[in-house]
Tab-separated table of N, CA and C in Angstrom:
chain	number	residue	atom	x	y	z
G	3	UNK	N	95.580	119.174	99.387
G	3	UNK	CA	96.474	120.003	100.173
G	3	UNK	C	97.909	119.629	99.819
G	4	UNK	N	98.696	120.521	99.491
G	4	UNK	CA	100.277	120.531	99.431
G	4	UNK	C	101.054	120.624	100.132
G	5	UNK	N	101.843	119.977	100.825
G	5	UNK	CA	102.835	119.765	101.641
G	5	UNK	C	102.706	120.655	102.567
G	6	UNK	N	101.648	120.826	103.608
G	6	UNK	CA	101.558	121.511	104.538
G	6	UNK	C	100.532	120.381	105.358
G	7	UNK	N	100.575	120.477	106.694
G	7	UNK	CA	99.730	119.923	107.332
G	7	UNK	C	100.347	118.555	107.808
G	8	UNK	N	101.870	117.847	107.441
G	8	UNK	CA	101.771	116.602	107.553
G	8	UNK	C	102.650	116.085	108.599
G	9	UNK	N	102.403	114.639	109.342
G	9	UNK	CA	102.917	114.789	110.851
G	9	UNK	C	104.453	113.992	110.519
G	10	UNK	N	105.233	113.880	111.651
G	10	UNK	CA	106.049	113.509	112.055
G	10	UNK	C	105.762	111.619	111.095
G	11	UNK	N	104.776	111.205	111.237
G	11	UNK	CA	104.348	109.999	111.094
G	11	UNK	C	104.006	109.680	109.441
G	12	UNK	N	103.964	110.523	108.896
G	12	UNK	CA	103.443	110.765	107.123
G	12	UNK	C	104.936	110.847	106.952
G	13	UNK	N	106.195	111.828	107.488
G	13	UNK	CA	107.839	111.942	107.197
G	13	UNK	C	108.013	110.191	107.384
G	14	UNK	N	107.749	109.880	108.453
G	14	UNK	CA	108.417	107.984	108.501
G	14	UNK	C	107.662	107.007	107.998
G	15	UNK	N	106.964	107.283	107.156
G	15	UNK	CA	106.130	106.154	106.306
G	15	UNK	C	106.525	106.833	104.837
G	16	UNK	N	106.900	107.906	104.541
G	16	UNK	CA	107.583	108.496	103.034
G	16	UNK	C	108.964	108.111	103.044
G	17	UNK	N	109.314	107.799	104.149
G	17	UNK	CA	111.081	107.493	104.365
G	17	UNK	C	110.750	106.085	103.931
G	18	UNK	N	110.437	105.694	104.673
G	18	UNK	CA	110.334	104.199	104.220
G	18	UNK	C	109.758	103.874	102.907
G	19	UNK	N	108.850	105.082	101.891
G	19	UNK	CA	108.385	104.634	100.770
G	19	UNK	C	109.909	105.002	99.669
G	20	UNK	N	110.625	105.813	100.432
G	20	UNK	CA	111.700	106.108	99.779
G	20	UNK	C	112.552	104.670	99.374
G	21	UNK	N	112.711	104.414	101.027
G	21	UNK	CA	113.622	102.631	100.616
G	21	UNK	C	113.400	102.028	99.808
G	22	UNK	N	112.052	102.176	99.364
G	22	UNK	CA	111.416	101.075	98.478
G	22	UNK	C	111.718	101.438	96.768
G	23	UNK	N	111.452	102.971	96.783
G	23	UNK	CA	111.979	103.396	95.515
G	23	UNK	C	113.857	103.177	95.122
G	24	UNK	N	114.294	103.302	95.750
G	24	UNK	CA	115.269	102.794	95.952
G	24	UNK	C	115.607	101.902	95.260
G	25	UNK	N	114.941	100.729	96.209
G	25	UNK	CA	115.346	99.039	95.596
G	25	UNK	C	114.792	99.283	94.124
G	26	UNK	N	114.005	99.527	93.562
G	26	UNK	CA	113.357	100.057	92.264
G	26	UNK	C	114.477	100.097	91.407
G	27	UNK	N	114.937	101.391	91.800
G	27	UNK	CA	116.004	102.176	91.116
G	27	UNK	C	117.276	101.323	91.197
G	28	UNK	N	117.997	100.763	92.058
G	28	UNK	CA	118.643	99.854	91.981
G	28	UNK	C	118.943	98.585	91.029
G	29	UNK	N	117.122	98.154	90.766
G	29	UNK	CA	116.882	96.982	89.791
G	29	UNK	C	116.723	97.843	88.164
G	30	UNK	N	117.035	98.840	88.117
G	30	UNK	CA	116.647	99.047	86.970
G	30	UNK	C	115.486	99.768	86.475
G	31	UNK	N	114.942	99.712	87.183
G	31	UNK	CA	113.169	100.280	87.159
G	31	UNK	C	113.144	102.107	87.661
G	32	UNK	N	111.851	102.232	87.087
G	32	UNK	CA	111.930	104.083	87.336
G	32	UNK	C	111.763	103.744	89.314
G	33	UNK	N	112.653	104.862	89.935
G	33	UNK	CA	112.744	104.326	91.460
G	33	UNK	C	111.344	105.329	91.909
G	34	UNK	N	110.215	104.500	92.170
G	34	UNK	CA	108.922	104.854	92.519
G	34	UNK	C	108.480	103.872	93.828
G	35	UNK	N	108.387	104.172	95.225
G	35	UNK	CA	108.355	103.256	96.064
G	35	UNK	C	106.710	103.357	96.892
G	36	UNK	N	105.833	102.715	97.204
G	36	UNK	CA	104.973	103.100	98.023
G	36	UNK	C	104.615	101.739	99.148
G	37	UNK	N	103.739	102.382	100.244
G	37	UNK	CA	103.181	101.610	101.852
G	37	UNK	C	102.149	101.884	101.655
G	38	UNK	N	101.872	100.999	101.589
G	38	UNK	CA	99.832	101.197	102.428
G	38	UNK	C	99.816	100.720	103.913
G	39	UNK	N	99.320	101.946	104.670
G	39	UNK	CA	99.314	101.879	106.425
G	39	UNK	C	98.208	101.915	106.559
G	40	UNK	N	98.039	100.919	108.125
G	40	UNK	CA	96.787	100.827	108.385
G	40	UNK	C	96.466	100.554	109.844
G	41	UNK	N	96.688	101.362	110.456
G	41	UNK	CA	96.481	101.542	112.257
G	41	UNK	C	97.833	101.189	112.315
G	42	UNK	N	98.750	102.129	111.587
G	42	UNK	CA	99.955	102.451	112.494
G	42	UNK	C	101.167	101.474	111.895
G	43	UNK	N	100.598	100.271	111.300
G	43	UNK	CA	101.674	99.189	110.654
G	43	UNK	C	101.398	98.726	109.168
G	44	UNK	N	102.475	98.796	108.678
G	44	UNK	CA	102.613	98.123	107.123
G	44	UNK	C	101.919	97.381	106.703
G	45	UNK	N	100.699	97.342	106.023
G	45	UNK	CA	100.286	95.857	105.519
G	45	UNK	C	100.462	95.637	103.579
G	46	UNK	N	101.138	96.293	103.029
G	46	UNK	CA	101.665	96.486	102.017
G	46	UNK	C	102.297	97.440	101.800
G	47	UNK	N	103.465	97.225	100.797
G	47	UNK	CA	104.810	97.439	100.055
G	47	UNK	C	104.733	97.190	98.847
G	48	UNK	N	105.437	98.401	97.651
G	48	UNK	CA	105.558	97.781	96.380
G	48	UNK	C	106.625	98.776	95.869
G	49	UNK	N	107.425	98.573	95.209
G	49	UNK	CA	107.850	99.305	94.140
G	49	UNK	C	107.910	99.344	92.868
G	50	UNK	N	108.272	100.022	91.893
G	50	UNK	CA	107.960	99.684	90.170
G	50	UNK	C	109.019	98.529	89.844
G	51	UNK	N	108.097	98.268	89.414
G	51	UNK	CA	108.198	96.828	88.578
G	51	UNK	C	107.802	96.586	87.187
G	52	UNK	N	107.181	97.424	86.551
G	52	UNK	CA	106.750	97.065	85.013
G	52	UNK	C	107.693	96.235	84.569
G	53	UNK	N	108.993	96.612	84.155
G	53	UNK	CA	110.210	95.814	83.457
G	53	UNK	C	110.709	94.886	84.013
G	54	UNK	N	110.617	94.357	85.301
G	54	UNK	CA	111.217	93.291	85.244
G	54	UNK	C	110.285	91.904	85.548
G	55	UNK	N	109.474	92.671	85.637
G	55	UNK	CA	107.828	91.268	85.193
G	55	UNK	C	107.076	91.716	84.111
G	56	UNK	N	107.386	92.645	82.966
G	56	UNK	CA	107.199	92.667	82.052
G	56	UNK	C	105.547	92.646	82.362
G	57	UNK	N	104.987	93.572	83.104
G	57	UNK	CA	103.750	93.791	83.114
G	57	UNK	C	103.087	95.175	83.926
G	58	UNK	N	102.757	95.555	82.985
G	58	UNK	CA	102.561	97.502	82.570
G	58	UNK	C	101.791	98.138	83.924
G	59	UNK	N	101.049	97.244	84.090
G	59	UNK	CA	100.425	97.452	85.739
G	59	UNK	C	101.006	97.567	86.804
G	60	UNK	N	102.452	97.145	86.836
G	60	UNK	CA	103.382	96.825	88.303
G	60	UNK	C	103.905	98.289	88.849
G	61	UNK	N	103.226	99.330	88.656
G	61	UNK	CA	103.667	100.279	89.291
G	61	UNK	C	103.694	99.785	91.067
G	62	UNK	N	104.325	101.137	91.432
G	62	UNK	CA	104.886	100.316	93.143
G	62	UNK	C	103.232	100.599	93.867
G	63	UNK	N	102.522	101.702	93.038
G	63	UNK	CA	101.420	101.523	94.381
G	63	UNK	C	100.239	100.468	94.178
G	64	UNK	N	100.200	99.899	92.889
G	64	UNK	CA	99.488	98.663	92.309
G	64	UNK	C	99.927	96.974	93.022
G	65	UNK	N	101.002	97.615	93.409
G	65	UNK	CA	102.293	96.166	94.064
G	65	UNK	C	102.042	96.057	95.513
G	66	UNK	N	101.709	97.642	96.049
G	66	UNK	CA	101.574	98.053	97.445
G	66	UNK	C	100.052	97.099	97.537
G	67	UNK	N	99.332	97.678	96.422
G	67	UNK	CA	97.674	97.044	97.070
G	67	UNK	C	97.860	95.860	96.718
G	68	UNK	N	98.553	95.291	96.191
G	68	UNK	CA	98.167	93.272	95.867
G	68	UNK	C	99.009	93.178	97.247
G	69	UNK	N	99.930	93.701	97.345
G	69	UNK	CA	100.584	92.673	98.840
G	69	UNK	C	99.478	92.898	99.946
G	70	UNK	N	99.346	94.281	100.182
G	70	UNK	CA	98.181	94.508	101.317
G	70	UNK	C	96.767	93.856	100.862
G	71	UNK	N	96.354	93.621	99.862
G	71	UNK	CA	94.806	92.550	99.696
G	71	UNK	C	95.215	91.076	99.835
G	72	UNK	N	96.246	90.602	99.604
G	72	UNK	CA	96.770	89.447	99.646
G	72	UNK	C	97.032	88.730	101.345
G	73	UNK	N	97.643	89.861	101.316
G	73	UNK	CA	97.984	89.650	103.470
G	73	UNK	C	96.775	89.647	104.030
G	74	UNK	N	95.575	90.719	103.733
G	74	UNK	CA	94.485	90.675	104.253
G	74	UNK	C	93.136	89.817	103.747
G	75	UNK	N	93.743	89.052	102.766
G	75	UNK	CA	92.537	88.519	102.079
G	75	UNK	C	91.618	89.068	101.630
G	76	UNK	N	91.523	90.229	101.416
G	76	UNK	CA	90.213	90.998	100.708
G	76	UNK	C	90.868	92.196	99.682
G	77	UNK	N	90.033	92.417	98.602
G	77	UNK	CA	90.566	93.068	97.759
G	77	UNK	C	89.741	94.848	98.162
G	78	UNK	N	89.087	94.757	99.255
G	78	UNK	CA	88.863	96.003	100.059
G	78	UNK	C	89.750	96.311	100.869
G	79	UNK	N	90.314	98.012	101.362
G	79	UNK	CA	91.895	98.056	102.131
G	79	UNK	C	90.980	99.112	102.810
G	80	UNK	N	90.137	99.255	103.282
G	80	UNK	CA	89.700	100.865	103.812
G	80	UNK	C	90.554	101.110	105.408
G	81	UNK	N	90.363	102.542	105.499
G	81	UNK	CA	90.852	102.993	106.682
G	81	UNK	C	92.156	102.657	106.359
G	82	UNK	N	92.730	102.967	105.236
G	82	UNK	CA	94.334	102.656	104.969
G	82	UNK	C	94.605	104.141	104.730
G	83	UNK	N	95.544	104.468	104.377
G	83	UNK	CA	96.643	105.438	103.845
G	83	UNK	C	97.773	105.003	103.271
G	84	UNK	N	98.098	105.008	101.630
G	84	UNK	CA	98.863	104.539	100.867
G	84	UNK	C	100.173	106.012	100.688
G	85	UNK	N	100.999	105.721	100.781
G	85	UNK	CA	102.219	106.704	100.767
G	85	UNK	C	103.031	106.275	99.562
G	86	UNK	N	103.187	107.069	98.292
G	86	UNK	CA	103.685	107.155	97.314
G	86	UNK	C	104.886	108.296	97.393
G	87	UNK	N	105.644	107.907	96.828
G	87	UNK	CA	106.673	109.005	96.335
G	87	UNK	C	106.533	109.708	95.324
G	88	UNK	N	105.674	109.487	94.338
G	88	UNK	CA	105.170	110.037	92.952
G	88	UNK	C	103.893	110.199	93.042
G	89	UNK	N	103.292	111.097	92.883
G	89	UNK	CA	101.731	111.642	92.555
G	89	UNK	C	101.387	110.332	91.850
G	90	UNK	N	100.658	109.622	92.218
G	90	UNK	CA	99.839	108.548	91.111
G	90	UNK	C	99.415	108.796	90.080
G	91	UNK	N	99.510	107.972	89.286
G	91	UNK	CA	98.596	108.600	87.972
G	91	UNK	C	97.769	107.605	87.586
G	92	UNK	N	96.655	107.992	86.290
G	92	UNK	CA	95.269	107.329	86.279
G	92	UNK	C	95.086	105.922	86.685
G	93	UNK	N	95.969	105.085	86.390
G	93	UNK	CA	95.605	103.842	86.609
G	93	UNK	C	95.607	103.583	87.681
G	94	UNK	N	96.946	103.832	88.240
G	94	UNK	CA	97.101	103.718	89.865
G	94	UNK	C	95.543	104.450	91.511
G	95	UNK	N	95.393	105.756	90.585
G	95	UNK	CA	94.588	106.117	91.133
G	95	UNK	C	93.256	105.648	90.949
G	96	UNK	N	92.637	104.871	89.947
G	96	UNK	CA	91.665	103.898	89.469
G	96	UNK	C	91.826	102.935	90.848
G	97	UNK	N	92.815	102.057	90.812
G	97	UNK	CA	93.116	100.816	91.690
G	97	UNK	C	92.981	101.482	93.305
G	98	UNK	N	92.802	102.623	93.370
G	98	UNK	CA	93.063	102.976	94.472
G	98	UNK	C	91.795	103.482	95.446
G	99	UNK	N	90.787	103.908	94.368
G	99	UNK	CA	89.365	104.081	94.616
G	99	UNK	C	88.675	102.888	94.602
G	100	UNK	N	89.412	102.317	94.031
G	100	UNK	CA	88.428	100.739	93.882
G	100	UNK	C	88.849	99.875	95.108
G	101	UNK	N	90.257	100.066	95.545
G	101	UNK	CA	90.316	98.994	96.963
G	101	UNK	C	89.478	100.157	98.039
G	102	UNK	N	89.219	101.265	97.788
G	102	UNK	CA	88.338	101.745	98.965
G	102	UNK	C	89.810	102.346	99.983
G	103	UNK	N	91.057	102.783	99.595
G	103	UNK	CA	91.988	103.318	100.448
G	103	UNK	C	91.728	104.807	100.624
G	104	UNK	N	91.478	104.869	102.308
G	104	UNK	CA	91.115	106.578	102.431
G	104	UNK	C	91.961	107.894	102.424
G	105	UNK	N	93.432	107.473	102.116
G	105	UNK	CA	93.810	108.496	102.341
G	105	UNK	C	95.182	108.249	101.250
G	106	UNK	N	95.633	109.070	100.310
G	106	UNK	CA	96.779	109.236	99.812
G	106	UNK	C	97.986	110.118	100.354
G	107	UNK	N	98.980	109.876	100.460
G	107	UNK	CA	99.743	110.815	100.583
G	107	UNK	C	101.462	110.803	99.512
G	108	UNK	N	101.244	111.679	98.788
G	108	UNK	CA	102.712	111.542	97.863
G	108	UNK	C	103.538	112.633	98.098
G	109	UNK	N	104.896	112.415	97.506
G	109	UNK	CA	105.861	113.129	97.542
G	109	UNK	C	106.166	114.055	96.338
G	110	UNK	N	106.517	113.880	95.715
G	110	UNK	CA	106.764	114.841	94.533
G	110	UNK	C	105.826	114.491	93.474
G	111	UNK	N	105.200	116.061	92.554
G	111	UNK	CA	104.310	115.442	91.924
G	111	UNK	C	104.696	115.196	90.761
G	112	UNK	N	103.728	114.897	89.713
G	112	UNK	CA	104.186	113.941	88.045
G	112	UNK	C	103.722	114.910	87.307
G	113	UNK	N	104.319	116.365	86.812
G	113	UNK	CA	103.497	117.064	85.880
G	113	UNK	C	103.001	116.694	84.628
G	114	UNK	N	103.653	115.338	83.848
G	114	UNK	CA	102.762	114.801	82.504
G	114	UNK	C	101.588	113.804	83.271
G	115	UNK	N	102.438	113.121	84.182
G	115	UNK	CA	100.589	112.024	84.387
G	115	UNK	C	100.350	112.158	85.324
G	116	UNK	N	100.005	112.553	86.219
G	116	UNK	CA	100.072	113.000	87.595
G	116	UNK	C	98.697	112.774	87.283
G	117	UNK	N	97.822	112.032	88.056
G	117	UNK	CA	95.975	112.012	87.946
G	117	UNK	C	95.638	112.551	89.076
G	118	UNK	N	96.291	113.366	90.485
G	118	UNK	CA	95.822	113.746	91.493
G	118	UNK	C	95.621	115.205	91.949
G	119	UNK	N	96.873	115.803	90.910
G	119	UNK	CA	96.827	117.622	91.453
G	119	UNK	C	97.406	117.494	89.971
G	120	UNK	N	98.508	116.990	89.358
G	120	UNK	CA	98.976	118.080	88.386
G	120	UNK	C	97.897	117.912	87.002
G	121	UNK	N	97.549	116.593	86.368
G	121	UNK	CA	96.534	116.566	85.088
G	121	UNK	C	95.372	116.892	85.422
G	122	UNK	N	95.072	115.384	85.861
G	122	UNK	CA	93.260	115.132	85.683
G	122	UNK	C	92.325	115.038	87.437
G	123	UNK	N	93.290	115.011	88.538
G	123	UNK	CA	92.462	115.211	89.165
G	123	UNK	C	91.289	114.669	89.910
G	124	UNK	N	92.082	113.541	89.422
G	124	UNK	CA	90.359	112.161	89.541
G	124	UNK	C	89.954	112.094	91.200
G	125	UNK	N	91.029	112.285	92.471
G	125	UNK	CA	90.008	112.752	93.526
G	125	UNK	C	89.125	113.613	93.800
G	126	UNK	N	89.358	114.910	93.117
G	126	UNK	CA	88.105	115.663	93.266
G	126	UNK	C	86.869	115.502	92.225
G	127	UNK	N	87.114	114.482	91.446
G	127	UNK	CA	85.788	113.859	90.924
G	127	UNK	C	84.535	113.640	91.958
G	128	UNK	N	83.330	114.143	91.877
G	128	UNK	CA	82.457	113.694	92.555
G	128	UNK	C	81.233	112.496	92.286
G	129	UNK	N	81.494	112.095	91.060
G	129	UNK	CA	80.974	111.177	90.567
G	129	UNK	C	81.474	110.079	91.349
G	130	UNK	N	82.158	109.876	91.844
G	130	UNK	CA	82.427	108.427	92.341
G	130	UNK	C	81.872	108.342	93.827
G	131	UNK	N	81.775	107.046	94.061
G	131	UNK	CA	81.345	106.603	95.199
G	131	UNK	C	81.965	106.820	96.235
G	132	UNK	N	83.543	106.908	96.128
G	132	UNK	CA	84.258	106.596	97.423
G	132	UNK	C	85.161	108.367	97.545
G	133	UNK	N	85.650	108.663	98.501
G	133	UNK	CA	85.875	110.353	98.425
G	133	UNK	C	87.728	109.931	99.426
G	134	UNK	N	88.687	110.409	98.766
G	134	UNK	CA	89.735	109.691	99.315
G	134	UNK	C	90.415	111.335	99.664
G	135	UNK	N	90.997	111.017	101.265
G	135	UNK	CA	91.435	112.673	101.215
G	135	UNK	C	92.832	112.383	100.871
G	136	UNK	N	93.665	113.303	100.417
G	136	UNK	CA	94.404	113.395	100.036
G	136	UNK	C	95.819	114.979	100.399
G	137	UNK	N	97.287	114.110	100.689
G	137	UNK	CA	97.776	115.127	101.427
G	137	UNK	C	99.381	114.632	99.939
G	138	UNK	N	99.649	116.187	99.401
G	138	UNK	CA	100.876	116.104	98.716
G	138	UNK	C	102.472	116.959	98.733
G	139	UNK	N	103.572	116.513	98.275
G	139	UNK	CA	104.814	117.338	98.693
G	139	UNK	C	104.832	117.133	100.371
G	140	UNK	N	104.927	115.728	100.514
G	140	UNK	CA	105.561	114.919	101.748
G	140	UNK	C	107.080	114.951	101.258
G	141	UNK	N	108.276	115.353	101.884
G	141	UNK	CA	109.669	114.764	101.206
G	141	UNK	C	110.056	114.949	99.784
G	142	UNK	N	109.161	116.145	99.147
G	142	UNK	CA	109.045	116.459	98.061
G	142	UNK	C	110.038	116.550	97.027
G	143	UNK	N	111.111	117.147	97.409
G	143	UNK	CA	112.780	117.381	97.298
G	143	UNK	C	113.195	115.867	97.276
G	144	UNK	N	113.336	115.475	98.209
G	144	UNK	CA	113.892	114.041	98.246
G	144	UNK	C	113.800	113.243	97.491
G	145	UNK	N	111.947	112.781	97.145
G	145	UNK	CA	111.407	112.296	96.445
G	145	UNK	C	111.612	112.681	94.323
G	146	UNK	N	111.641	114.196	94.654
G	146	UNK	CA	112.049	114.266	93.058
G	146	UNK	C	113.662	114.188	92.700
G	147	UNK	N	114.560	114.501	93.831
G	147	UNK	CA	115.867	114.132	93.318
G	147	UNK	C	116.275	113.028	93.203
G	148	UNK	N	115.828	111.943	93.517
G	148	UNK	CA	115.800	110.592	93.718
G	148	UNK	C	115.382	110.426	91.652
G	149	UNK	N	114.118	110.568	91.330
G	149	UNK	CA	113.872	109.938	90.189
G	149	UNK	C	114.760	111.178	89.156
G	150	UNK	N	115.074	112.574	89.317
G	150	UNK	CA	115.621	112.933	88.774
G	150	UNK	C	117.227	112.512	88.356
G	151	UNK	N	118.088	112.494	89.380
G	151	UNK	CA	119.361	111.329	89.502
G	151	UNK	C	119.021	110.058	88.715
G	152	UNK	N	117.573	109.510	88.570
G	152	UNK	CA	117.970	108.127	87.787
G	152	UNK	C	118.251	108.106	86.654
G	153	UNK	N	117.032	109.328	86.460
G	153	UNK	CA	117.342	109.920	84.649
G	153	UNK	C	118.276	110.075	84.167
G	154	UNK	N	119.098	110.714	85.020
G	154	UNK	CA	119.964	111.785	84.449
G	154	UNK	C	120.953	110.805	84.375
G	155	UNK	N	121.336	109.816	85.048
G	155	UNK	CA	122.436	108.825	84.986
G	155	UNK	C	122.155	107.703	83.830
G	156	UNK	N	120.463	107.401	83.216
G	156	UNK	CA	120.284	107.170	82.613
G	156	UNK	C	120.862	107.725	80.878
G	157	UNK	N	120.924	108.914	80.846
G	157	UNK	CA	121.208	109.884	80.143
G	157	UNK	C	122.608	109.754	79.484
């Protein structure tokens, strides 16, 4: 589903994934911020990081699930909802079926890697075990002028 349907409470957990892209963008990094919520409170935070730990995996929602498995001691997160500012893409969405998180919600989507609505799609895979619902174009605008401005200043 596309940016319809989403509460008051999905807007203040995308605001706050915003802050995070932010600090991202600030350090240098593409500004990509995400939360993993879980009855209402934070139990992970991440933003992109590839470049400045020089390790290809550190996207922010890969950062989101090590802080939240780390805080919780288990590398299972269910009954979560992870809030991205960027449509995830394959890897991220790999890590994301595998901690067992039930619900995605992003902001603007990724038309080259996007693995959730714009490429490949890997939630409506039915081959997999775990079935994650998924809600997109939370802050959509916000979210793409944000990484668009980094570019472009990059530029």
């Amino acid at each position: 589903m596309k940016g319809k349907g989403y509460t008051p409470i999905d807007r203040e957990w995308m605001t706050q994934a915003l802050l995070l892209a932010e600090q991202a963008g600030a350090a240098g990094e593409v500004p990509v911020g995400a939360v993993l919520v879980k009855d209402g409170v934070a139990i992970g935070e991440g933003w992109n990081q590839p470049i400045s730990t020089c390790d290809p995996t550190a996207h922010a929602e890969v950062m989101a699930l090590r802080d939240a498995a780390s805080r919780l001691e288990n590398y299972r997160l269910p009954e979560t909802t992870l809030y991205a500012t960027i449509e995830p893409c394959t890897m991220c969405v790999g890590a994301i079926l595998h901690a067992r998180v039930s619900r995605i919600v992003y902001g603007a989507t990724e038309p080259r890697a996007g693995a959730v609505e714009s490429q490949l799609r890997l939630t409506d895979m039915t081959h997999y075990n775990h079935k994650i619902d998924v809600l997109g174009g939370v802050l959509a605008e916000e979210c793409s002028n944000l990484i668009s401005n980094f570019f472009r200043k990059k530029r």
